[in-house]
Coordinates of N, CA and C in Angstrom, one line a residue:
M1 N -10.9 -3.4 -12.3 CA -11.8 -3.9 -11.2 C -13.2 -3.7 -11.5
L2 N -13.6 -3.1 -12.6 CA -15.0 -2.8 -13.0 C -15.8 -4.1 -13.0
S3 N -15.2 -5.2 -13.5 CA -15.9 -6.4 -13.6 C -16.3 -7.0 -12.3
I4 N -15.6 -6.6 -11.2 CA -15.9 -7.0 -9.9 C -16.9 -6.1 -9.2
S5 N -16.7 -4.8 -9.3 CA -17.4 -3.8 -8.6 C -18.8 -3.5 -9.2
G6 N -18.9 -3.7 -10.5 CA -20.1 -3.3 -11.2 C -20.4 -1.8 -11.1
G7 N -19.3 -1.0 -11.1 CA -19.5 0.5 -11.0 C -19.4 1.0 -9.6
M8 N -19.5 0.1 -8.6 CA -19.4 0.5 -7.2 C -18.0 1.0 -6.9
A9 N -17.8 2.0 -6.0 CA -16.4 2.4 -5.6 C -15.7 1.1 -5.0
K10 N -14.5 0.9 -5.5 CA -13.7 -0.3 -5.1 C -13.5 -0.4 -3.6
E11 N -13.5 0.7 -2.9 CA -13.4 0.6 -1.5 C -14.6 0.0 -0.8
L12 N -15.7 0.0 -1.5 CA -17.0 -0.5 -0.9 C -17.3 -2.0 -1.3
V13 N -16.5 -2.5 -2.2 CA -16.8 -3.9 -2.7 C -16.7 -4.8 -1.5
P14 N -17.7 -5.7 -1.3 CA -17.6 -6.6 -0.1 C -16.8 -7.8 -0.4
I15 N -16.0 -8.1 0.6 CA -15.2 -9.4 0.6 C -15.6 -10.1 1.9
A16 N -16.1 -11.3 1.8 CA -16.5 -12.0 3.0 C -17.5 -11.2 3.8
G17 N -18.4 -10.5 3.1 CA -19.5 -9.7 3.8 C -19.1 -8.4 4.4
E18 N -17.9 -7.9 4.1 CA -17.5 -6.6 4.6 C -16.7 -5.8 3.6
P19 N -17.0 -4.5 3.5 CA -16.3 -3.7 2.4 C -14.8 -3.8 2.6
V20 N -14.1 -3.7 1.5 CA -12.6 -3.7 1.4 C -12.1 -2.7 2.4
L21 N -12.6 -1.5 2.4 CA -12.1 -0.4 3.3 C -12.2 -0.8 4.7
A22 N -13.2 -1.5 5.1 CA -13.4 -1.9 6.5 C -12.3 -2.9 6.9
H23 N -11.9 -3.8 6.0 CA -10.8 -4.7 6.3 C -9.5 -4.0 6.6
V24 N -9.2 -3.0 5.7 CA -8.0 -2.2 5.9 C -8.0 -1.3 7.2
L25 N -9.1 -0.7 7.4 CA -9.2 0.1 8.6 C -9.1 -0.8 9.9
R26 N -9.6 -2.0 9.9 CA -9.4 -2.8 11.0 C -8.0 -3.2 11.2
E27 N -7.3 -3.5 10.1 CA -5.9 -3.8 10.1 C -5.1 -2.6 10.8
C28 N -5.5 -1.4 10.4 CA -4.8 -0.2 11.0 C -5.1 -0.2 12.5
A29 N -6.3 -0.4 12.9 CA -6.6 -0.4 14.4 C -5.9 -1.5 15.1
D30 N -5.8 -2.7 14.5 CA -5.1 -3.8 15.1 C -3.6 -3.6 15.2
S31 N -3.1 -2.6 14.4 CA -1.7 -2.2 14.4 C -1.4 -1.1 15.4
G32 N -2.4 -0.7 16.2 CA -2.3 0.4 17.1 C -2.5 1.8 16.6
I33 N -3.0 1.9 15.4 CA -3.3 3.3 14.8 C -4.7 3.7 15.2
E34 N -4.7 4.9 15.8 CA -6.0 5.5 16.3 C -6.5 6.6 15.4
Q35 N -5.6 7.2 14.6 CA -6.0 8.3 13.7 C -5.7 7.9 12.2
V36 N -6.7 8.0 11.4 CA -6.6 7.6 10.0 C -7.1 8.6 9.1
L37 N -6.4 8.9 8.0 CA -7.0 9.7 6.9 C -7.2 8.8 5.7
V38 N -8.5 8.8 5.2 CA -8.8 8.1 4.0 C -8.9 9.1 2.8
V39 N -8.0 8.9 1.8 CA -7.9 9.7 0.7 C -8.8 9.1 -0.4
V40 N -9.7 9.9 -0.9 CA -10.6 9.5 -2.0 C -10.6 10.4 -3.2
S41 N -11.1 9.9 -4.3 CA -11.2 10.7 -5.5 C -12.6 11.5 -5.4
P42 N -12.7 12.5 -6.3 CA -14.0 13.3 -6.2 C -15.2 12.4 -6.5
G43 N -16.3 12.7 -5.9 CA -17.6 12.0 -6.1 C -17.8 10.8 -5.3
K44 N -16.8 10.4 -4.4 CA -17.0 9.2 -3.7 C -17.6 9.5 -2.3
S45 N -18.8 10.1 -2.3 CA -19.4 10.4 -1.0 C -19.8 9.2 -0.3
S46 N -20.1 8.1 -0.9 CA -20.4 6.8 -0.2 C -19.3 6.3 0.6
V47 N -18.1 6.5 0.0 CA -16.9 6.0 0.8 C -16.6 6.9 2.0
V48 N -16.8 8.2 1.8 CA -16.7 9.2 2.9 C -17.7 8.8 4.0
E49 N -18.9 8.6 3.6 CA -20.0 8.2 4.6 C -19.6 7.0 5.4
L50 N -19.1 5.9 4.7 CA -18.7 4.7 5.4 C -17.6 5.0 6.3
A51 N -16.6 5.7 5.9 CA -15.4 6.0 6.8 C -15.9 6.7 8.0
R52 N -16.7 7.7 7.9 CA -17.2 8.4 9.1 C -18.0 7.5 10.0
A53 N -18.8 6.6 9.4 CA -19.7 5.8 10.2 C -18.9 4.8 11.0
L54 N -17.7 4.4 10.5 CA -16.9 3.3 11.1 C -16.0 3.9 12.2
A55 N -15.8 5.2 12.2 CA -14.9 5.8 13.2 C -15.4 5.6 14.6
G56 N -14.5 5.0 15.4 CA -14.8 4.8 16.8 C -15.7 3.6 17.1
S57 N -16.1 2.9 16.1 CA -16.9 1.6 16.3 C -15.9 0.5 16.7
A58 N -16.5 -0.6 17.1 CA -15.7 -1.7 17.6 C -14.7 -2.2 16.6
G59 N -13.4 -2.2 17.0 CA -12.4 -2.7 16.2 C -11.9 -1.8 15.1
M60 N -12.3 -0.5 15.2 CA -11.9 0.5 14.2 C -11.1 1.7 14.9
P61 N -10.4 2.4 14.1 CA -9.7 3.6 14.7 C -10.6 4.6 15.2
A62 N -10.2 5.3 16.3 CA -11.1 6.2 17.0 C -11.4 7.4 16.1
R63 N -10.5 7.9 15.3 CA -10.6 9.1 14.5 C -10.4 8.7 13.0
I64 N -11.3 8.9 12.2 CA -11.2 8.7 10.7 C -11.6 9.9 10.0
E65 N -10.7 10.6 9.3 CA -11.0 11.7 8.5 C -10.8 11.4 7.0
T66 N -11.4 12.2 6.2 CA -11.3 12.0 4.7 C -10.7 13.2 4.1
A67 N -10.1 13.0 2.9 CA -9.6 14.1 2.1 C -9.7 13.7 0.6
V68 N -9.8 14.7 -0.3 CA -10.0 14.4 -1.7 C -8.8 14.7 -2.5
Q69 N -8.4 13.7 -3.3 CA -7.3 13.9 -4.3 C -8.0 14.3 -5.5
M70 N -7.9 15.5 -5.9 CA -8.7 16.1 -6.9 C -8.5 15.5 -8.3
E71 N -7.3 15.1 -8.6 CA -7.0 14.5 -9.9 C -6.2 13.2 -9.6
P72 N -6.4 12.1 -10.5 CA -5.8 10.8 -10.3 C -4.3 10.9 -10.8
R73 N -3.5 11.5 -10.0 CA -2.1 11.8 -10.4 C -1.1 10.8 -9.8
G74 N -1.6 9.8 -9.1 CA -0.6 8.8 -8.7 C -0.6 8.7 -7.1
L75 N 0.1 7.6 -6.7 CA 0.1 7.3 -5.2 C 0.9 8.3 -4.5
A76 N 2.0 8.8 -4.9 CA 2.8 9.8 -4.2 C 2.0 11.1 -4.0
D77 N 1.2 11.5 -5.0 CA 0.4 12.6 -4.9 C -0.7 12.4 -3.9
A78 N -1.3 11.2 -3.8 CA -2.3 10.9 -2.8 C -1.7 10.9 -1.4
V79 N -0.5 10.4 -1.3 CA 0.2 10.5 0.0 C 0.4 12.0 0.4
R80 N 0.7 12.8 -0.5 CA 1.0 14.2 -0.2 C -0.3 15.0 0.2
V81 N -1.5 14.5 -0.2 CA -2.7 15.1 0.3 C -2.8 15.0 1.8
G82 N -2.1 14.1 2.4 CA -2.1 13.9 3.9 C -1.0 14.7 4.6
R83 N -0.4 15.6 3.9 CA 0.8 16.3 4.6 C 0.4 17.0 5.9
D84 N -0.7 17.8 5.8 CA -1.2 18.5 7.0 C -1.6 17.5 8.1
F85 N -2.3 16.4 7.7 CA -2.8 15.4 8.6 C -1.6 14.8 9.4
A86 N -0.5 14.6 8.6 CA 0.7 13.9 9.2 C 1.3 14.8 10.3
A87 N 1.2 16.1 10.2 CA 1.7 17.1 11.2 C 3.1 16.8 11.6
N88 N 3.9 16.6 10.6 CA 5.4 16.4 10.7 C 5.7 15.2 11.5
E89 N 4.9 14.2 11.4 CA 5.2 12.9 12.1 C 5.3 11.8 11.0
P90 N 5.9 10.7 11.3 CA 5.9 9.6 10.3 C 4.5 9.1 10.1
V91 N 4.2 8.6 8.9 CA 2.8 8.1 8.6 C 2.9 6.7 8.0
A92 N 2.0 5.8 8.4 CA 1.9 4.5 7.7 C 0.9 4.7 6.6
V93 N 1.1 4.0 5.5 CA 0.2 4.0 4.3 C -0.2 2.6 4.0
A94 N -1.6 2.4 3.8 CA -2.1 1.1 3.5 C -3.1 1.2 2.3
L95 N -2.8 0.5 1.3 CA -3.7 0.5 0.1 C -4.8 -0.5 0.2
P96 N -6.1 -0.1 -0.1 CA -7.2 -1.0 0.2 C -7.3 -2.2 -0.7
D97 N -6.6 -2.2 -1.9 CA -6.7 -3.3 -2.8 C -5.6 -4.4 -2.5
N98 N -4.9 -4.2 -1.5 CA -3.9 -5.2 -1.0 C -4.3 -5.6 0.4
L99 N -4.6 -6.9 0.5 CA -5.0 -7.5 1.8 C -4.0 -8.6 2.2
F100 N -3.9 -8.9 3.5 CA -3.1 -10.0 4.0 C -3.8 -10.9 4.9
V101 N -3.6 -12.2 4.7 CA -4.2 -13.2 5.6 C -3.1 -14.2 6.1
D102 N -3.5 -15.1 7.0 CA -2.6 -16.1 7.4 C -1.4 -15.5 8.2
T103 N -1.6 -14.5 9.0 CA -0.6 -13.9 9.8 C -1.1 -13.5 11.1
T104 N -0.3 -13.7 12.2 CA -0.7 -13.3 13.5 C -0.4 -11.8 13.8
E105 N 0.4 -11.1 12.9 CA 0.7 -9.7 13.1 C 0.3 -9.0 11.8
P106 N -0.6 -8.0 11.9 CA -1.0 -7.2 10.8 C 0.2 -6.7 9.9
A107 N -0.1 -6.6 8.6 CA 1.0 -6.1 7.8 C 1.4 -4.7 8.1
V108 N 0.5 -3.8 8.5 CA 0.8 -2.4 8.9 C 1.7 -2.5 10.1
A109 N 1.4 -3.3 11.1 CA 2.2 -3.4 12.3 C 3.6 -3.8 11.9
Q110 N 3.8 -4.7 10.9 CA 5.1 -5.2 10.6 C 6.0 -4.0 10.0
V111 N 5.4 -3.2 9.1 CA 6.2 -2.1 8.6 C 6.5 -1.0 9.7
I112 N 5.5 -0.9 10.6 CA 5.8 0.1 11.7 C 6.9 -0.5 12.6
A113 N 7.0 -1.8 12.9 CA 8.0 -2.3 13.7 C 9.4 -2.1 13.0
E114 N 9.4 -2.2 11.7 CA 10.7 -2.0 11.0 C 11.1 -0.5 11.1
Y115 N 10.1 0.4 11.0 CA 10.4 1.8 11.2 C 10.9 2.1 12.6
A116 N 10.3 1.5 13.6 CA 10.7 1.7 15.0 C 12.2 1.3 15.2
R117 N 12.6 0.3 14.4 CA 14.0 -0.2 14.6 C 15.0 0.6 13.8
E118 N 14.6 1.0 12.5 CA 15.5 1.7 11.6 C 15.3 3.2 11.5
R119 N 14.2 3.7 11.9 CA 13.9 5.1 11.9 C 14.1 5.7 10.5
T120 N 13.5 5.1 9.5 CA 13.6 5.6 8.2 C 12.4 5.1 7.4
N121 N 12.3 5.4 6.1 CA 11.2 5.0 5.3 C 11.2 3.5 5.1
V122 N 10.0 2.9 5.0 CA 9.9 1.4 4.9 C 8.9 1.1 3.8
V123 N 9.2 0.1 3.0 CA 8.2 -0.4 2.0 C 8.1 -1.9 2.3
G124 N 6.8 -2.4 2.4 CA 6.5 -3.8 2.6 C 6.8 -4.5 1.3
L125 N 7.3 -5.7 1.5 CA 7.6 -6.6 0.3 C 7.0 -8.0 0.5
T126 N 6.7 -8.6 -0.6 CA 6.3 -10.0 -0.5 C 6.9 -10.8 -1.7
E127 N 7.0 -12.1 -1.4 CA 7.6 -13.0 -2.4 C 6.4 -13.6 -3.2
I128 N 6.4 -13.5 -4.5 CA 5.4 -14.1 -5.3 C 6.0 -15.2 -6.2
T129 N 5.3 -16.3 -6.2 CA 5.8 -17.5 -6.9 C 5.2 -17.4 -8.4
A130 N 5.8 -18.2 -9.2 CA 5.3 -18.3 -10.6 C 3.8 -18.7 -10.7
E131 N 3.4 -19.6 -9.8 CA 2.1 -20.1 -9.7 C 1.1 -19.0 -9.3
Q132 N 1.5 -18.0 -8.5 CA 0.7 -17.0 -8.0 C 0.6 -15.8 -8.9
A133 N 1.5 -15.7 -9.8 CA 1.7 -14.4 -10.6 C 0.5 -14.0 -11.3
A134 N -0.3 -14.9 -11.8 CA -1.5 -14.5 -12.6 C -2.6 -13.8 -11.7
T135 N -2.5 -13.9 -10.4 CA -3.5 -13.3 -9.5 C -2.9 -12.1 -8.8
R136 N -1.8 -11.6 -9.3 CA -1.1 -10.4 -8.7 C -0.9 -9.4 -9.8
G137 N -1.0 -8.1 -9.4 CA -0.8 -7.0 -10.3 C 0.6 -6.8 -10.8
P138 N 0.8 -5.9 -11.8 CA 2.0 -5.7 -12.5 C 3.0 -4.8 -11.8
T139 N 3.3 -5.1 -10.5 CA 4.3 -4.4 -9.8 C 5.7 -4.9 -10.2
P140 N 6.7 -4.0 -10.1 CA 8.1 -4.4 -10.5 C 8.8 -5.4 -9.6
V141 N 9.7 -6.2 -10.1 CA 10.5 -7.1 -9.3 C 11.6 -6.3 -8.7
Y142 N 11.8 -6.5 -7.3 CA 12.8 -5.8 -6.6 C 14.0 -6.7 -6.4
P143 N 15.1 -6.5 -7.1 CA 16.3 -7.3 -6.9 C 16.9 -6.9 -5.6
G144 N 17.6 -7.9 -4.9 CA 18.2 -7.6 -3.7 C 18.6 -8.8 -2.9
V145 N 18.8 -8.7 -1.6 CA 19.2 -9.8 -0.8 C 18.3 -9.9 0.4
R146 N 17.7 -11.0 0.7 CA 16.9 -11.2 1.8 C 17.7 -11.7 3.0
R147 N 17.4 -11.1 4.2 CA 18.1 -11.5 5.4 C 16.9 -11.6 6.5
G148 N 16.3 -12.8 6.5 CA 15.2 -13.0 7.4 C 14.0 -12.1 6.9
D149 N 13.5 -11.3 7.8 CA 12.4 -10.4 7.4 C 12.9 -9.1 6.7
D150 N 14.2 -8.9 6.8 CA 14.7 -7.7 6.1 C 15.1 -8.0 4.7
F151 N 15.0 -7.0 3.8 CA 15.4 -7.1 2.4 C 16.2 -5.9 2.0
D152 N 17.5 -6.2 1.6 CA 18.3 -5.1 1.1 C 18.0 -4.9 -0.3
I153 N 17.3 -3.8 -0.7 CA 16.9 -3.6 -2.0 C 18.0 -3.1 -2.9
A154 N 18.3 -3.7 -4.0 CA 19.4 -3.3 -4.9 C 18.9 -2.2 -5.8
S155 N 17.7 -2.3 -6.3 CA 17.2 -1.2 -7.2 C 15.7 -1.4 -7.3
I156 N 15.0 -0.3 -7.7 CA 13.5 -0.4 -7.9 C 13.2 0.0 -9.4
P157 N 12.9 -1.0 -10.2 CA 12.5 -0.7 -11.6 C 11.2 0.0 -11.7
T158 N 10.8 0.4 -12.9 CA 9.5 1.0 -13.1 C 8.5 -0.1 -13.1
K159 N 7.2 0.3 -13.1 CA 6.1 -0.6 -13.1 C 5.9 -1.3 -14.4
G160 N 5.2 -2.4 -14.4 CA 4.8 -3.2 -15.6 C 3.7 -2.4 -16.4
E161 N 3.3 -3.0 -17.5 CA 2.3 -2.4 -18.3 C 1.0 -2.5 -17.6
K162 N 0.2 -1.4 -17.7 CA -1.2 -1.4 -17.1 C -2.0 -2.5 -17.7
G163 N -2.8 -3.1 -16.8 CA -3.7 -4.2 -17.3 C -3.1 -5.6 -17.3
S164 N -1.7 -5.7 -17.1 CA -1.1 -7.0 -17.1 C -1.0 -7.5 -15.7
T165 N -0.4 -8.6 -15.5 CA -0.2 -9.2 -14.2 C 1.3 -9.3 -13.9
F166 N 1.6 -9.8 -12.7 CA 3.0 -9.9 -12.3 C 3.8 -10.9 -13.1
S167 N 5.1 -10.6 -13.3 CA 6.0 -11.5 -14.0 C 7.2 -11.8 -13.1
V168 N 7.5 -13.1 -13.0 CA 8.7 -13.5 -12.2 C 9.9 -13.5 -13.1
G169 N 9.7 -13.2 -14.4 CA 10.8 -13.2 -15.3 C 11.5 -14.5 -15.5
G170 N 10.7 -15.6 -15.5 CA 11.3 -16.9 -15.7 C 11.8 -17.6 -14.5
A171 N 11.9 -16.9 -13.3 CA 12.3 -17.5 -12.1 C 11.2 -18.2 -11.4
R172 N 11.5 -19.0 -10.3 CA 10.5 -19.7 -9.6 C 9.7 -18.7 -8.7
S173 N 10.3 -17.6 -8.3 CA 9.6 -16.6 -7.5 C 10.4 -15.3 -7.6
A174 N 9.7 -14.2 -7.2 CA 10.4 -12.9 -7.2 C 9.8 -12.0 -6.1
M175 N 10.6 -11.0 -5.7 CA 10.2 -10.1 -4.6 C 9.6 -8.9 -5.2
T176 N 8.5 -8.3 -4.6 CA 8.0 -7.1 -5.1 C 7.4 -6.3 -3.9
G177 N 7.3 -5.0 -4.1 CA 6.7 -4.1 -3.1 C 5.2 -4.2 -3.2
V178 N 4.6 -4.1 -2.0 CA 3.1 -4.1 -1.9 C 2.7 -2.9 -1.1
G179 N 1.3 -2.7 -1.0 CA 0.8 -1.5 -0.5 C 0.8 -1.3 1.0
R180 N 1.9 -1.4 1.7 CA 2.1 -1.1 3.1 C 3.5 -0.4 3.2
Y181 N 3.4 0.8 3.8 CA 4.6 1.7 3.8 C 4.6 2.4 5.2
V182 N 5.8 2.9 5.5 CA 5.9 4.0 6.5 C 6.8 5.1 5.8
F183 N 6.3 6.3 5.9 CA 7.1 7.4 5.3 C 7.4 8.4 6.5
V184 N 8.7 8.8 6.5 CA 9.1 9.8 7.5 C 8.8 11.2 7.0
P185 N 8.7 12.3 7.8 CA 8.3 13.6 7.3 C 9.0 14.1 6.1
V186 N 10.3 13.8 6.0 CA 11.1 14.4 4.8 C 10.6 13.8 3.5
A187 N 9.8 12.7 3.6 CA 9.3 12.1 2.3 C 8.4 13.1 1.6
F188 N 7.7 14.0 2.2 CA 6.9 15.0 1.5 C 7.8 15.9 0.7
A189 N 8.9 16.3 1.2 CA 9.8 17.1 0.4 C 10.4 16.4 -0.8
M190 N 10.6 15.1 -0.6 CA 11.1 14.3 -1.7 C 10.0 14.2 -2.8
I191 N 8.7 14.0 -2.4 CA 7.6 14.0 -3.4 C 7.6 15.3 -4.2
D192 N 7.8 16.4 -3.5 CA 7.8 17.7 -4.2 C 9.0 17.8 -5.2
A193 N 10.1 17.2 -4.7 CA 11.3 17.3 -5.6 C 11.1 16.4 -6.8
V194 N 10.5 15.2 -6.7 CA 10.2 14.4 -7.8 C 9.3 15.1 -8.8
E195 N 8.3 15.7 -8.2 CA 7.3 16.4 -9.1 C 8.0 17.5 -10.0
R196 N 8.9 18.2 -9.4 CA 9.6 19.2 -10.1 C 10.5 18.7 -11.3
S197 N 10.8 17.4 -11.2 CA 11.7 16.7 -12.2 C 10.9 16.1 -13.3
L198 N 9.5 16.0 -13.1 CA 8.7 15.3 -14.1 C 8.3 16.2 -15.3
E199 N 8.1 15.6 -16.4 CA 7.5 16.3 -17.5 C 6.1 16.6 -17.2
Q200 N 5.6 17.7 -17.7 CA 4.2 18.1 -17.5 C 3.2 17.1 -17.8
G201 N 2.3 16.8 -16.9 CA 1.3 15.8 -17.2 C 1.6 14.4 -16.7
R202 N 2.9 14.2 -16.3 CA 3.3 12.8 -15.9 C 2.7 12.5 -14.5
E203 N 2.4 11.2 -14.3 CA 1.9 10.8 -13.0 C 2.9 10.9 -11.9
L204 N 2.5 11.3 -10.7 CA 3.4 11.5 -9.6 C 3.2 10.2 -8.7
D205 N 3.9 9.2 -9.1 CA 3.7 7.8 -8.5 C 4.8 7.6 -7.4
D206 N 4.6 6.5 -6.7 CA 5.5 6.2 -5.6 C 6.9 5.7 -6.0
I207 N 6.9 5.1 -7.2 CA 8.2 4.5 -7.7 C 9.3 5.5 -7.7
P208 N 9.2 6.6 -8.4 CA 10.4 7.5 -8.5 C 10.7 8.1 -7.1
V209 N 9.8 8.2 -6.3 CA 10.0 8.7 -4.9 C 10.9 7.7 -4.1
M210 N 10.5 6.4 -4.2 CA 11.2 5.4 -3.5 C 12.6 5.2 -4.2
Q211 N 12.7 5.4 -5.5 CA 14.0 5.3 -6.1 C 14.9 6.4 -5.6
M212 N 14.4 7.6 -5.3 CA 15.2 8.7 -4.7 C 15.6 8.3 -3.3
M213 N 14.6 7.8 -2.5 CA 14.9 7.3 -1.1 C 16.0 6.3 -1.1
L214 N 15.9 5.3 -2.0 CA 16.9 4.2 -2.1 C 18.3 4.8 -2.4
A215 N 18.3 5.8 -3.3 CA 19.6 6.4 -3.8 C 20.3 7.1 -2.6
N216 N 19.5 7.7 -1.7 CA 20.2 8.4 -0.6 C 20.2 7.6 0.7
G217 N 19.9 6.3 0.6 CA 20.0 5.5 1.7 C 19.0 5.6 2.8
T218 N 17.8 6.0 2.4 CA 16.7 6.2 3.4 C 15.5 5.4 3.1
L219 N 15.7 4.2 2.6 CA 14.6 3.2 2.4 C 15.0 1.8 2.8
R220 N 14.1 1.2 3.6 CA 14.3 -0.2 4.0 C 13.2 -1.0 3.5
G221 N 13.5 -2.3 3.2 CA 12.5 -3.2 2.7 C 12.2 -4.2 3.9
R222 N 10.9 -4.5 4.1 CA 10.5 -5.4 5.1 C 9.6 -6.5 4.4
V223 N 10.1 -7.7 4.5 CA 9.3 -8.8 3.9 C 8.2 -9.1 4.9
L224 N 7.0 -9.0 4.4 CA 5.8 -9.2 5.2 C 5.4 -10.6 5.4
R225 N 5.2 -11.1 6.6 CA 4.7 -12.4 6.9 C 3.2 -12.4 6.6
G226 N 2.7 -13.5 6.0 CA 1.3 -13.7 5.7 C 1.2 -13.8 4.2
T227 N -0.1 -14.1 3.8 CA -0.4 -14.3 2.4 C -0.9 -13.0 1.8
F228 N -0.3 -12.5 0.7 CA -0.7 -11.3 0.1 C -1.8 -11.6 -0.9
L229 N -2.8 -10.8 -0.9 CA -4.0 -10.9 -1.9 C -4.2 -9.6 -2.6
D230 N -4.1 -9.7 -3.9 CA -4.4 -8.5 -4.7 C -5.8 -8.4 -5.2
V231 N -6.7 -7.7 -4.4 CA -8.1 -7.8 -4.7 C -8.5 -6.8 -5.9
G232 N -7.5 -6.1 -6.4 CA -7.8 -5.3 -7.6 C -7.9 -6.1 -8.9
L233 N -7.6 -7.4 -8.9 CA -7.7 -8.2 -10.0 C -8.8 -9.3 -9.8
P234 N -9.6 -9.6 -10.8 CA -10.7 -10.6 -10.6 C -10.2 -11.9 -9.9
E235 N -9.1 -12.4 -10.3 CA -8.6 -13.7 -9.8 C -8.2 -13.5 -8.3
G236 N -7.5 -12.4 -8.0 CA -7.1 -12.1 -6.6 C -8.3 -11.8 -5.7
F237 N -9.4 -11.2 -6.3 CA -10.6 -10.9 -5.5 C -11.3 -12.2 -5.2
R238 N -11.3 -13.1 -6.1 CA -12.0 -14.4 -5.8 C -11.2 -15.2 -4.7
E239 N -9.9 -15.1 -4.9 CA -9.0 -15.8 -3.9 C -9.2 -15.2 -2.5
A240 N -9.2 -13.9 -2.4 CA -9.4 -13.2 -1.1 C -10.8 -13.5 -0.5
S241 N -11.8 -13.6 -1.4 CA -13.2 -13.9 -0.9 C -13.2 -15.3 -0.3
E242 N -12.6 -16.2 -0.9 CA -12.5 -17.6 -0.4 C -11.8 -17.7 0.9
K243 N -10.6 -17.1 0.9 CA -9.7 -17.2 2.1 C -10.3 -16.5 3.3
L244 N -10.9 -15.3 3.1 CA -11.4 -14.6 4.2 C -12.7 -15.1 4.7
A245 N -13.5 -15.8 3.8 CA -14.7 -16.5 4.3 C -14.4 -17.6 5.2
R246 N -13.2 -18.2 5.0 CA -12.8 -19.3 5.9 C -12.1 -18.9 7.2
A247 N -11.7 -17.6 7.2 CA -10.9 -17.1 8.3 C -11.8 -17.0 9.6

């Protein structure tokens, strides 16, 4: 994303005149979330300042706190930073480089609705066509069976190579997980368990945690309505800028 940000924190990169972080925080507020924790890496004081300035403003969550992930150890580690903030309650997770347009219901609200129905961990999914693949990141293909907005996940493979884009594997389209989740309190214990199983120095990512959840029957897939935009890639960033400018 360096070619897009010019060295600026990716959370601050403007899309349609507004920082990426603000887009995601508004989505959280529109989903009924009033308390948000923004997890940042060290040295991102500008992101912290923006988050604090937005708290309680029009269309934003009333309470926005920040916490630092001291080392870039992966998404599951970043989620674990919020253990105390979660206070033994379910938490929704939204990644700032994944945005959604063309939907009347925010993506965060959709995974929350699935949690409310199933009372278990939820991962948001989207269908990516072969034509869209070059503007989407290298997330793994999730095999399974779609039933309306529900998706029965058969397995969760590991991620693709860093720096590459999504691959449909020769098919017309494929399903993949995107950056919208709900995790129930026991997820933190699962993250700890996965960490104990890793070789020293390995990244503590979300994939092995969700593989554990799937194996014990505590993970649901929710197909998200709307157009998924991966703003972490130059092509996806340009697409998001064009679509949100017209919104």
